CSV table of C-alpha atoms in Angstrom, one decimal:
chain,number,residue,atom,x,y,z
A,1,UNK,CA,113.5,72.7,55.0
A,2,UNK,CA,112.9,76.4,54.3
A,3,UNK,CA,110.3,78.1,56.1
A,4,UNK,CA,107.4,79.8,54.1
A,5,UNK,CA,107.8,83.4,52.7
A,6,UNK,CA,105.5,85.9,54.1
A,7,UNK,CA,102.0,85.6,52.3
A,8,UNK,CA,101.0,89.0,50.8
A,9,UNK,CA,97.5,88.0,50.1
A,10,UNK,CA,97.7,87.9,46.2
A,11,UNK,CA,95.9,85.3,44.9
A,12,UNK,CA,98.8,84.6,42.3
A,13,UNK,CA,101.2,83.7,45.1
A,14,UNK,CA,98.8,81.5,47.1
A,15,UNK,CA,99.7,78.3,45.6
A,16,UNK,CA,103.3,78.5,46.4
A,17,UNK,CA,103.1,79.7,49.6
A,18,UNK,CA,100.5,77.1,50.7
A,19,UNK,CA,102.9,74.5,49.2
A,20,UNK,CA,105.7,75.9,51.3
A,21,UNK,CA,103.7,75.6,54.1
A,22,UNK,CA,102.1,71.9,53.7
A,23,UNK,CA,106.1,71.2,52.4
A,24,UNK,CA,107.3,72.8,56.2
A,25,UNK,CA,104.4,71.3,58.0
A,26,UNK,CA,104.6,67.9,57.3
A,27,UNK,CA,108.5,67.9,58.0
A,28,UNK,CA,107.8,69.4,61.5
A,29,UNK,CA,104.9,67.5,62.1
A,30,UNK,CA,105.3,67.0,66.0
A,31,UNK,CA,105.5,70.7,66.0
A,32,UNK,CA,102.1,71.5,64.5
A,33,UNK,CA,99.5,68.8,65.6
A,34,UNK,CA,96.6,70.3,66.7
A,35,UNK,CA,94.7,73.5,64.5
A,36,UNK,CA,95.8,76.3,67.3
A,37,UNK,CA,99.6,76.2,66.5
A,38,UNK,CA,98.9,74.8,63.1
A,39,UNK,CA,96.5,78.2,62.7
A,40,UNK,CA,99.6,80.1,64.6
A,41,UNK,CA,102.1,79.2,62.1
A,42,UNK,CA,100.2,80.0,59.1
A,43,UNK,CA,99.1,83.0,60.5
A,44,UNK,CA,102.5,84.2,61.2
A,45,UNK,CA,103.1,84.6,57.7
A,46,UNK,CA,100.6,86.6,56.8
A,47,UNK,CA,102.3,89.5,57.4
A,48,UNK,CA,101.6,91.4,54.1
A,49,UNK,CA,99.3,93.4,51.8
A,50,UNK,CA,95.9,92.1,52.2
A,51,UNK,CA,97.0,89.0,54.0
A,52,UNK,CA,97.9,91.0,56.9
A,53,UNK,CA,94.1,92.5,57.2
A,54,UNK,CA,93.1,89.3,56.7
A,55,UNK,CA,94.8,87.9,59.6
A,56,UNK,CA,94.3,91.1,61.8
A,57,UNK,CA,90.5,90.4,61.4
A,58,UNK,CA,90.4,86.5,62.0
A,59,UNK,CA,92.6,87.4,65.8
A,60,UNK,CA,90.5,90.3,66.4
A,61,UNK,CA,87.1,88.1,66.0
A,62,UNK,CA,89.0,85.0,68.0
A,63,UNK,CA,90.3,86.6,70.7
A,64,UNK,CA,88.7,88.5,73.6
C-alpha cells in the first residue's frame, strides 16, 4: 500500500489525502492503534502550504 502524499492544506486535496490515509491506516493497523502515533502519522504529512502551519501550531500547543 502506498503511503499518503504530503497534505498541503488545500481543501480541494483533503479528500484524497484523507482516503490515502484511512486506505494506509487500516492496512497497518497494529502500527497505529492508539491516537498519539495515529496523530504522529498524520501529522507527518502535513508538511506543506497551510497544512504545515497547521501542524506547527497543534505541536507547539501540545508539547511543553
Amino acid at each position: 500500500i502506498k503511503k499518503p502524499e504530503p497534505f498541503d492544506g488545500e481543501p480541494k486535496n483533503w479528500e484524497t489525502f484523507w482516503d490515502s490515509v484511512l486506505l494506509y491506516t487500516g492496512v497497518n493497523h497494529k502500527h497505529y492503534k492508539d491516537a498519539p502515533r495515529y496523530i504522529g502519522f498524520v501529522l507527518s504529512y502535513m508538511t506543506e502550504g497551510s497544512a504545515a502551519t497547521w501542524r506547527r501550531n497543534f505541536i507547539k500547543a501540545h508539547t511543553d
